[in-house]
Amino acid sequence: LLTKERFEHSLRVEKMAVRLAGKWGGSVKLASQAALLHDSARRSHLDGLTHASSGAELARRRFGIKRLSVWRAIRRHTLGAPRMSLLDKIIYLADHLETGRDYRGVKDLRLLAFKDLNEAVLATAESVLRYLREHDRPIDPRTLKTRNYYRSMRKR
């Protein structure tokens, strides 16, 4: 289903997801499943944001994944969401922070993901928003909701 590059990305996401699950007490098995399947519906650069939802459906129908938590993590891996589960956060961060990613601040974000998961989600969402603004790209409101929710959690 995937190009060689996308498959290699998925393997790096799995490696990061397994490390994060180990650190934060999540299920390594579920993190591995969600990570390996997170881009299963991404066939081209044109798939954009739609691949997350269709990837969750593909995980269920084609690969027999029965866990709602895995589907939800796949669905949320691109934009995040308020009140994400541990698995959601792990897959969101693993996708954005896997070792093949090379953008300003990614090394610091990787370190943060192993110190404070919620702060890492917030900082990653802010990094995405900064990139979109700098490149004059549209901003999905779900990314703003993710950032705003985790920003509000900081104040508590």
XYZ file of N, CA, C and O in Angstrom:
624
model
N 0.800 -1.212 0.000
C 0.000 0.000 0.000
C 0.841 1.273 0.000
O 0.352 2.313 -0.388
N 2.070 1.195 0.481
C 2.879 2.390 0.686
C 4.085 2.422 -0.245
O 4.608 1.383 -0.620
N 4.534 3.635 -0.524
C 5.806 3.772 -1.220
C 6.915 3.339 -0.254
O 6.704 3.261 0.964
N 8.083 3.105 -0.788
C 9.223 2.717 0.046
C 9.488 3.783 1.111
O 9.704 3.474 2.285
N 9.453 5.055 0.710
C 9.720 6.152 1.644
C 8.664 6.217 2.743
O 8.983 6.414 3.915
N 7.397 6.041 2.375
C 6.316 6.104 3.362
C 6.397 4.902 4.308
O 6.139 5.019 5.507
N 6.758 3.730 3.779
C 6.924 2.545 4.612
C 8.055 2.753 5.622
O 7.905 2.450 6.807
N 9.178 3.297 5.158
C 10.298 3.567 6.067
C 9.907 4.585 7.134
O 10.291 4.459 8.300
N 9.130 5.596 6.732
C 8.607 6.569 7.700
C 7.760 5.842 8.753
O 7.917 6.068 9.953
N 6.889 4.947 8.305
C 6.019 4.215 9.237
C 6.833 3.363 10.210
O 6.479 3.260 11.389
N 7.913 2.785 9.750
C 8.784 2.018 10.647
C 9.445 2.923 11.685
O 9.581 2.545 12.858
N 9.844 4.124 11.262
C 10.442 5.070 12.218
C 9.384 5.570 13.210
O 9.685 5.753 14.400
N 8.160 5.776 12.744
C 7.073 6.172 13.645
C 6.835 5.064 14.666
O 6.663 5.326 15.856
N 6.840 3.813 14.206
C 6.643 2.705 15.133
C 7.746 2.685 16.189
O 7.471 2.511 17.387
N 8.975 2.857 15.775
C 10.090 2.840 16.726
C 9.916 3.926 17.787
O 10.095 3.684 18.988
N 9.557 5.126 17.349
C 9.337 6.225 18.294
C 8.123 5.941 19.179
O 8.151 6.182 20.390
N 7.048 5.420 18.598
C 5.831 5.130 19.365
C 6.092 4.082 20.439
O 5.615 4.206 21.574
N 6.848 3.069 20.108
C 7.181 2.020 21.076
C 8.017 2.605 22.218
O 7.788 2.296 23.396
N 8.965 3.469 21.886
C 9.772 4.118 22.928
C 8.903 4.983 23.841
O 9.044 4.948 25.068
N 8.005 5.757 23.224
C 7.125 6.614 24.025
C 6.170 5.784 24.881
O 5.934 6.116 26.046
N 5.628 4.716 24.322
C 4.734 3.846 25.098
C 5.487 3.246 26.286
O 4.944 3.177 27.399
N 6.721 2.822 26.064
C 7.529 2.293 27.163
C 7.777 3.324 28.243
O 7.695 3.027 29.443
N 8.057 4.542 27.837
C 8.332 5.619 28.795
C 7.089 5.971 29.616
O 7.167 6.187 30.830
N 5.927 6.067 28.953
C 4.726 6.583 29.600
C 3.745 5.499 30.049
O 2.646 5.805 30.477
N 4.144 4.223 29.962
C 3.292 3.141 30.468
C 2.135 2.793 29.551
O 1.131 2.240 30.016
N 2.272 3.071 28.282
C 1.237 2.709 27.322
C 1.447 1.303 26.793
O 2.472 0.665 27.055
N 0.476 0.822 26.055
C 0.574 -0.498 25.450
C 1.521 -0.446 24.253
O 1.237 0.239 23.268
N 2.612 -1.177 24.337
C 3.572 -1.242 23.235
C 2.910 -1.890 22.022
O 3.111 -1.460 20.887
N 2.093 -2.906 22.254
C 1.419 -3.599 21.148
C 0.482 -2.653 20.389
O 0.517 -2.595 19.157
N -0.340 -1.924 21.099
C -1.276 -1.007 20.440
C -0.537 0.154 19.773
O -0.913 0.586 18.677
N 0.520 0.646 20.419
C 1.322 1.718 19.816
C 1.954 1.235 18.517
O 1.979 1.956 17.515
N 2.445 0.016 18.520
C 3.055 -0.557 17.318
C 2.022 -0.691 16.198
O 2.280 -0.300 15.053
N 0.852 -1.234 16.521
C -0.200 -1.391 15.503
C -0.597 -0.052 14.906
O -0.658 0.101 13.682
N -0.911 0.910 15.757
C -1.366 2.217 15.271
C -0.279 2.910 14.462
O -0.557 3.518 13.423
N 0.958 2.807 14.926
C 2.062 3.463 14.217
C 2.276 2.862 12.833
O 2.447 3.585 11.847
N 2.276 1.543 12.759
C 2.499 0.891 11.466
C 1.378 1.185 10.468
O 1.617 1.242 9.267
N 0.166 1.386 10.971
C -0.980 1.595 10.088
C -1.378 3.059 9.923
O -2.280 3.366 9.146
N -0.704 3.969 10.628
C -1.167 5.360 10.655
C -1.234 6.004 9.270
O -2.087 6.839 9.013
N -0.367 5.639 8.359
C -0.361 6.213 7.005
C -0.796 5.209 5.942
O -0.537 5.409 4.760
N -1.467 4.150 6.339
C -1.811 3.087 5.394
C -2.679 3.570 4.235
O -2.652 2.980 3.159
N -3.421 4.646 4.426
C -4.265 5.172 3.355
C -3.605 6.335 2.619
O -4.217 6.949 1.745
N -2.383 6.607 2.928
C -1.678 7.729 2.300
C -0.929 7.228 1.070
O 0.153 6.684 1.171
N -1.515 7.430 -0.068
C -0.928 6.924 -1.302
C -0.165 7.997 -2.068
O 0.667 7.693 -2.893
N -0.483 9.253 -1.793
C 0.206 10.337 -2.499
C 0.157 11.581 -1.636
O -0.523 11.621 -0.616
N 0.864 12.612 -2.080
C 0.839 13.876 -1.343
C -0.543 14.523 -1.412
O -0.867 15.391 -0.632
N -1.382 14.069 -2.328
C -2.720 14.637 -2.484
C -3.696 14.153 -1.412
O -4.759 14.736 -1.244
N -3.336 13.082 -0.716
C -4.235 12.532 0.288
C -4.390 13.460 1.488
O -5.364 13.363 2.211
N -3.428 14.319 1.707
C -3.527 15.331 2.749
C -4.099 14.834 4.044
O -3.656 13.843 4.605
N -5.111 15.530 4.534
C -5.695 15.211 5.829
C -6.671 14.050 5.768
O -6.996 13.464 6.794
N -7.166 13.711 4.591
C -8.175 12.659 4.490
C -7.612 11.280 4.810
O -8.363 10.387 5.181
N -6.312 11.112 4.696
C -5.737 9.785 4.915
C -5.879 9.318 6.361
O -5.907 8.108 6.617
N -5.990 10.229 7.290
C -6.098 9.831 8.698
C -7.419 9.104 8.957
O -7.437 8.021 9.551
N -8.514 9.674 8.486
C -9.812 9.028 8.681
C -9.932 7.744 7.878
O -10.393 6.719 8.386
N -9.519 7.776 6.622
C -9.623 6.568 5.807
C -8.633 5.505 6.279
O -8.898 4.310 6.150
N -7.513 5.913 6.865
C -6.565 4.949 7.416
C -7.151 4.190 8.594
O -6.913 2.982 8.752
N -7.928 4.864 9.423
C -8.588 4.191 10.542
C -9.575 3.150 10.021
O -9.638 2.020 10.538
N -10.310 3.503 9.000
C -11.267 2.565 8.404
C -10.540 1.384 7.758
O -10.970 0.235 7.864
N -9.438 1.656 7.090
C -8.637 0.593 6.468
C -8.078 -0.363 7.530
O -8.065 -1.585 7.328
N -7.643 0.186 8.649
C -7.134 -0.653 9.738
C -8.209 -1.626 10.213
O -7.926 -2.794 10.488
N -9.437 -1.141 10.257
C -10.546 -1.981 10.713
C -10.915 -3.026 9.665
O -10.976 -4.216 9.950
N -11.144 -2.573 8.440
C -11.668 -3.481 7.406
C -10.623 -4.416 6.815
O -10.866 -5.596 6.657
N -9.488 -3.876 6.444
C -8.497 -4.692 5.734
C -7.569 -5.457 6.678
O -7.148 -6.563 6.388
N -7.240 -4.820 7.820
C -6.263 -5.432 8.714
C -6.881 -6.027 9.973
O -6.167 -6.546 10.827
N -8.193 -5.924 10.113
C -8.885 -6.581 11.210
C -8.622 -6.011 12.591
O -8.800 -6.705 13.588
N -8.200 -4.755 12.659
C -7.959 -4.123 13.963
C -9.315 -3.808 14.599
O -10.137 -3.102 14.024
N -9.538 -4.356 15.782
C -10.841 -4.224 16.431
C -10.880 -3.156 17.526
O -11.946 -2.779 17.975
N -9.729 -2.664 17.942
C -9.664 -1.722 19.062
C -9.989 -0.299 18.627
O -9.296 0.284 17.795
N -11.025 0.253 19.219
C -11.405 1.640 18.963
C -10.248 2.588 19.253
O -10.047 3.569 18.546
N -9.472 2.281 20.274
C -8.363 3.160 20.647
C -7.334 3.268 19.527
O -6.748 4.334 19.317
N -7.112 2.188 18.788
C -6.169 2.219 17.670
C -6.752 3.044 16.529
O -6.055 3.871 15.939
N -8.016 2.843 16.217
C -8.659 3.631 15.137
C -8.589 5.116 15.463
O -8.278 5.938 14.612
N -8.909 5.434 16.720
C -8.925 6.849 17.110
C -7.530 7.468 17.021
O -7.366 8.586 16.542
N -6.512 6.729 17.434
C -5.140 7.245 17.360
C -4.727 7.480 15.904
O -4.073 8.482 15.595
N -5.119 6.586 15.017
C -4.819 6.777 13.594
C -5.556 8.012 13.079
O -4.981 8.844 12.372
N -6.820 8.152 13.451
C -7.620 9.301 13.006
C -7.045 10.632 13.489
O -7.121 11.638 12.798
N -6.452 10.633 14.665
C -5.986 11.886 15.273
C -4.508 12.181 15.038
O -4.007 13.201 15.510
N -3.791 11.334 14.324
C -2.332 11.473 14.256
C -1.854 12.714 13.517
O -0.743 13.166 13.742
N -2.670 13.287 12.673
C -2.239 14.444 11.888
C -2.516 15.768 12.595
O -1.641 16.629 12.669
N -3.725 15.924 13.108
C -4.162 17.205 13.662
C -4.240 17.232 15.180
O -4.354 18.301 15.769
N -4.210 16.051 15.797
C -4.413 15.998 17.226
C -5.873 16.248 17.559
O -6.734 16.258 16.682
N -6.147 16.465 18.839
C -7.505 16.729 19.316
C -7.418 17.105 20.788
O -6.463 16.734 21.461
N -8.421 17.817 21.277
C -8.480 18.026 22.729
C -8.693 16.683 23.429
O -9.242 15.747 22.844
N -8.250 16.579 24.651
C -8.471 15.397 25.492
C -8.050 14.090 24.811
O -8.776 13.098 24.852
N -6.881 14.086 24.212
C -6.404 12.859 23.587
C -6.046 11.819 24.650
O -5.597 12.164 25.736
N -6.236 10.564 24.280
C -5.807 9.464 25.149
C -4.282 9.357 25.094
O -3.635 9.984 24.241
N -3.743 8.537 25.953
C -2.298 8.310 25.941
C -1.853 7.796 24.568
O -0.879 8.292 24.000
N -2.575 6.826 24.010
C -2.212 6.281 22.704
C -2.321 7.350 21.616
O -1.445 7.441 20.743
N -3.361 8.175 21.670
C -3.499 9.271 20.694
C -2.266 10.174 20.723
O -1.706 10.516 19.677
N -1.854 10.566 21.917
C -0.701 11.453 22.066
C 0.568 10.791 21.546
O 1.384 11.432 20.871
N 0.729 9.522 21.858
C 1.920 8.794 21.428
C 2.017 8.766 19.905
O 3.083 9.044 19.338
N 0.929 8.468 19.226
C 0.964 8.370 17.760
C 1.099 9.760 17.138
O 1.862 9.947 16.184
N 0.415 10.739 17.678
C 0.541 12.119 17.199
C 2.006 12.566 17.276
O 2.574 13.059 16.303
N 2.614 12.362 18.435
C 4.002 12.788 18.617
C 4.967 11.939 17.797
O 5.895 12.478 17.183
N 4.772 10.640 17.782
C 5.678 9.770 17.034
C 5.702 10.141 15.558
O 6.769 10.159 14.933
N 4.556 10.467 14.995
C 4.496 10.856 13.582
C 5.243 12.163 13.341
O 5.981 12.290 12.365
N 5.086 13.113 14.222
C 5.729 14.418 14.037
C 7.205 14.436 14.425
O 7.958 15.294 13.956
N 7.618 13.489 15.277
C 8.967 13.560 15.855
C 9.883 12.410 15.458
O 11.022 12.364 15.925
N 9.432 11.506 14.602
C 10.280 10.364 14.232
C 11.610 10.865 13.677
O 11.720 11.991 13.221
N 12.620 10.021 13.746
C 13.995 10.446 13.489
C 14.271 10.903 12.056
O 15.299 11.539 11.821
N 13.390 10.625 11.142
C 13.566 11.115 9.774
C 13.118 12.556 9.597
O 13.399 13.179 8.571
N 12.422 13.081 10.574
C 11.969 14.479 10.507
C 13.145 15.389 10.826
O 13.886 15.157 11.780
N 13.255 16.441 10.041
C 14.358 17.379 10.242
C 13.830 18.790 10.005
O 13.793 19.256 8.870
N 13.367 19.412 11.047
C 12.884 20.788 10.962
C 13.326 21.525 12.220
O 13.734 20.902 13.214
N 13.262 22.834 12.151
C 13.702 23.673 13.266
C 12.988 23.278 14.561
O 11.771 23.249 14.623
N 13.763 22.929 15.552
C 13.223 22.632 16.871
C 12.848 21.176 17.116
O 12.461 20.828 18.235
N 12.959 20.308 16.119
C 12.500 18.928 16.304
C 13.305 18.185 17.365
O 12.748 17.381 18.118
N 14.598 18.464 17.464
C 15.410 17.775 18.478
C 14.930 18.117 19.885
O 14.835 17.245 20.755
N 14.621 19.389 20.110
C 14.099 19.800 21.414
C 12.732 19.174 21.682
O 12.428 18.783 22.811
N 11.907 19.081 20.655
C 10.588 18.463 20.817
C 10.717 16.981 21.168
O 9.955 16.476 21.992
N 11.677 16.303 20.558
C 11.903 14.888 20.892
C 12.269 14.732 22.367
O 11.751 13.844 23.053
N 13.161 15.581 22.845
C 13.542 15.520 24.261
C 12.343 15.797 25.160
O 12.134 15.111 26.170
N 11.556 16.793 24.791
C 10.388 17.170 25.578
C 9.372 16.025 25.655
O 8.736 15.819 26.691
N 9.226 15.259 24.572
C 8.262 14.156 24.543
C 8.570 13.096 25.595
O 7.675 12.357 26.020
N 9.826 13.031 26.040
C 10.206 12.063 27.068
C 10.251 12.687 28.458
O 10.546 12.003 29.436
N 9.936 13.986 28.547
C 9.900 14.671 29.840
C 8.483 15.032 30.262
O 8.127 14.927 31.428
N 7.679 15.513 29.305
C 6.319 15.968 29.611
C 5.466 15.808 28.357
O 5.594 16.578 27.407
N 4.608 14.813 28.371
C 3.824 14.469 27.180
C 2.883 15.594 26.759
O 2.807 15.930 25.573
N 2.170 16.185 27.710
C 1.233 17.249 27.353
C 1.955 18.481 26.826
O 1.492 19.111 25.870
N 3.066 18.834 27.428
C 3.858 19.967 26.930
C 4.386 19.671 25.525
O 4.468 20.566 24.688
N 4.748 18.424 25.275
C 5.235 18.051 23.947
C 4.125 18.160 22.907
O 4.373 18.608 21.782
N 2.909 17.768 23.265
C 1.777 17.914 22.343
C 1.551 19.398 22.044
O 1.399 19.791 20.886
N 1.541 20.210 23.082
C 1.359 21.649 22.896
C 2.456 22.231 21.999
O 2.168 22.939 21.030
N 3.693 21.940 22.314
C 4.812 22.498 21.548
C 4.805 22.001 20.103
O 5.140 22.747 19.172
N 4.398 20.764 19.885
C 4.326 20.221 18.525
C 3.218 20.909 17.748
O 3.404 21.295 16.584
N 2.062 21.086 18.366
C 0.968 21.796 17.690
C 1.383 23.231 17.355
O 1.087 23.733 16.260
N 2.079 23.880 18.271
C 2.560 25.243 18.001
C 3.572 25.251 16.859
O 3.558 26.163 16.028
N 4.404 24.240 16.799
C 5.378 24.131 15.711
C 4.677 23.955 14.363
O 5.061 24.570 13.360
N 3.647 23.132 14.338
C 2.868 22.931 13.107
C 2.225 24.247 12.678
O 2.284 24.626 11.499
N 1.622 24.941 13.617
C 0.975 26.219 13.300
C 1.984 27.239 12.779
O 1.708 27.963 11.814
N 3.147 27.290 13.397
C 4.202 28.209 12.947
C 4.601 27.884 11.498
O 4.706 28.766 10.663
N 4.790 26.607 11.201
C 5.147 26.184 9.844
C 4.062 26.595 8.842
O 4.363 27.137 7.772
N 2.807 26.345 9.191
C 1.706 26.677 8.275
C 1.634 28.180 8.019
O 1.434 28.608 6.878
N 1.817 28.971 9.057
C 1.788 30.434 8.888
C 2.964 30.908 8.034
O 2.791 31.737 7.139
N 4.149 30.404 8.327
C 5.345 30.820 7.589
C 5.273 30.461 6.108
O 5.866 31.132 5.275
N 4.554 29.396 5.790
C 4.446 28.950 4.404
C 3.095 29.302 3.781
O 2.745 28.787 2.718
N 2.366 30.192 4.458
C 1.083 30.675 3.964
C 0.154 29.527 3.554
O -0.449 29.536 2.486
N 0.072 28.518 4.433
C -0.765 27.351 4.196
C -2.013 27.459 5.056
O -1.997 28.075 6.126
N -3.097 26.846 4.622
C -4.334 26.897 5.420
C -4.159 26.163 6.751
O -3.431 25.172 6.838
N -4.834 26.674 7.751
C -4.776 26.084 9.087
C -6.111 25.421 9.377
O -7.156 26.068 9.333
N -6.053 24.145 9.658
C -7.269 23.414 10.012
C -7.658 23.795 11.439
O -6.796 23.787 12.332
N -8.915 24.098 11.683
C -9.346 24.486 13.030
C -9.062 23.421 14.090
O -8.894 23.744 15.265
N -8.974 22.170 13.682
C -8.691 21.108 14.652
C -7.286 21.242 15.239
O -7.063 20.898 16.404
N -6.346 21.758 14.455
C -4.999 21.991 14.987
C -5.044 23.104 16.037
O -4.392 23.018 17.076
N -5.821 24.139 15.768
C -5.988 25.223 16.748
C -6.651 24.713 18.020
O -6.245 25.080 19.127
N -7.656 23.853 17.884
C -8.327 23.292 19.057
C -7.361 22.461 19.887
O -7.391 22.507 21.114
N -6.509 21.707 19.207
C -5.505 20.915 19.919
C -4.576 21.831 20.700
O -4.368 21.647 21.906
N -4.017 22.821 20.015
C -3.106 23.763 20.678
C -3.792 24.468 21.838
O -3.248 24.546 22.947
N -4.995 24.968 21.612
C -5.686 25.725 22.649
C -6.018 24.868 23.864
O -5.883 25.319 25.005
N -6.427 23.633 23.639
C -6.745 22.748 24.759
C -5.497 22.481 25.604
O -5.527 22.614 26.829
N -4.390 22.123 24.949
C -3.184 21.795 25.717
C -2.546 23.040 26.318
O -1.898 22.957 27.357
N -2.777 24.188 25.732
C -2.338 25.446 26.344
C -3.154 25.683 27.620
O -2.611 26.093 28.639
N -4.461 25.436 27.554
C -5.310 25.643 28.735
C -4.957 24.655 29.858
O -5.102 24.983 31.038
N -4.493 23.458 29.505
C -4.079 22.478 30.505
C -2.855 22.960 31.278
O -2.682 22.622 32.442
N -2.030 23.738 30.631
C -0.807 24.260 31.255
C -1.141 25.190 32.417
O -0.451 25.237 33.399
N -2.244 25.918 32.316
C -2.602 26.923 33.308
C -3.193 26.313 34.573
O -3.370 26.991 35.548
N -3.538 25.038 34.533
C -4.194 24.393 35.678
C -3.210 23.999 36.736
O -2.125 23.712 36.624
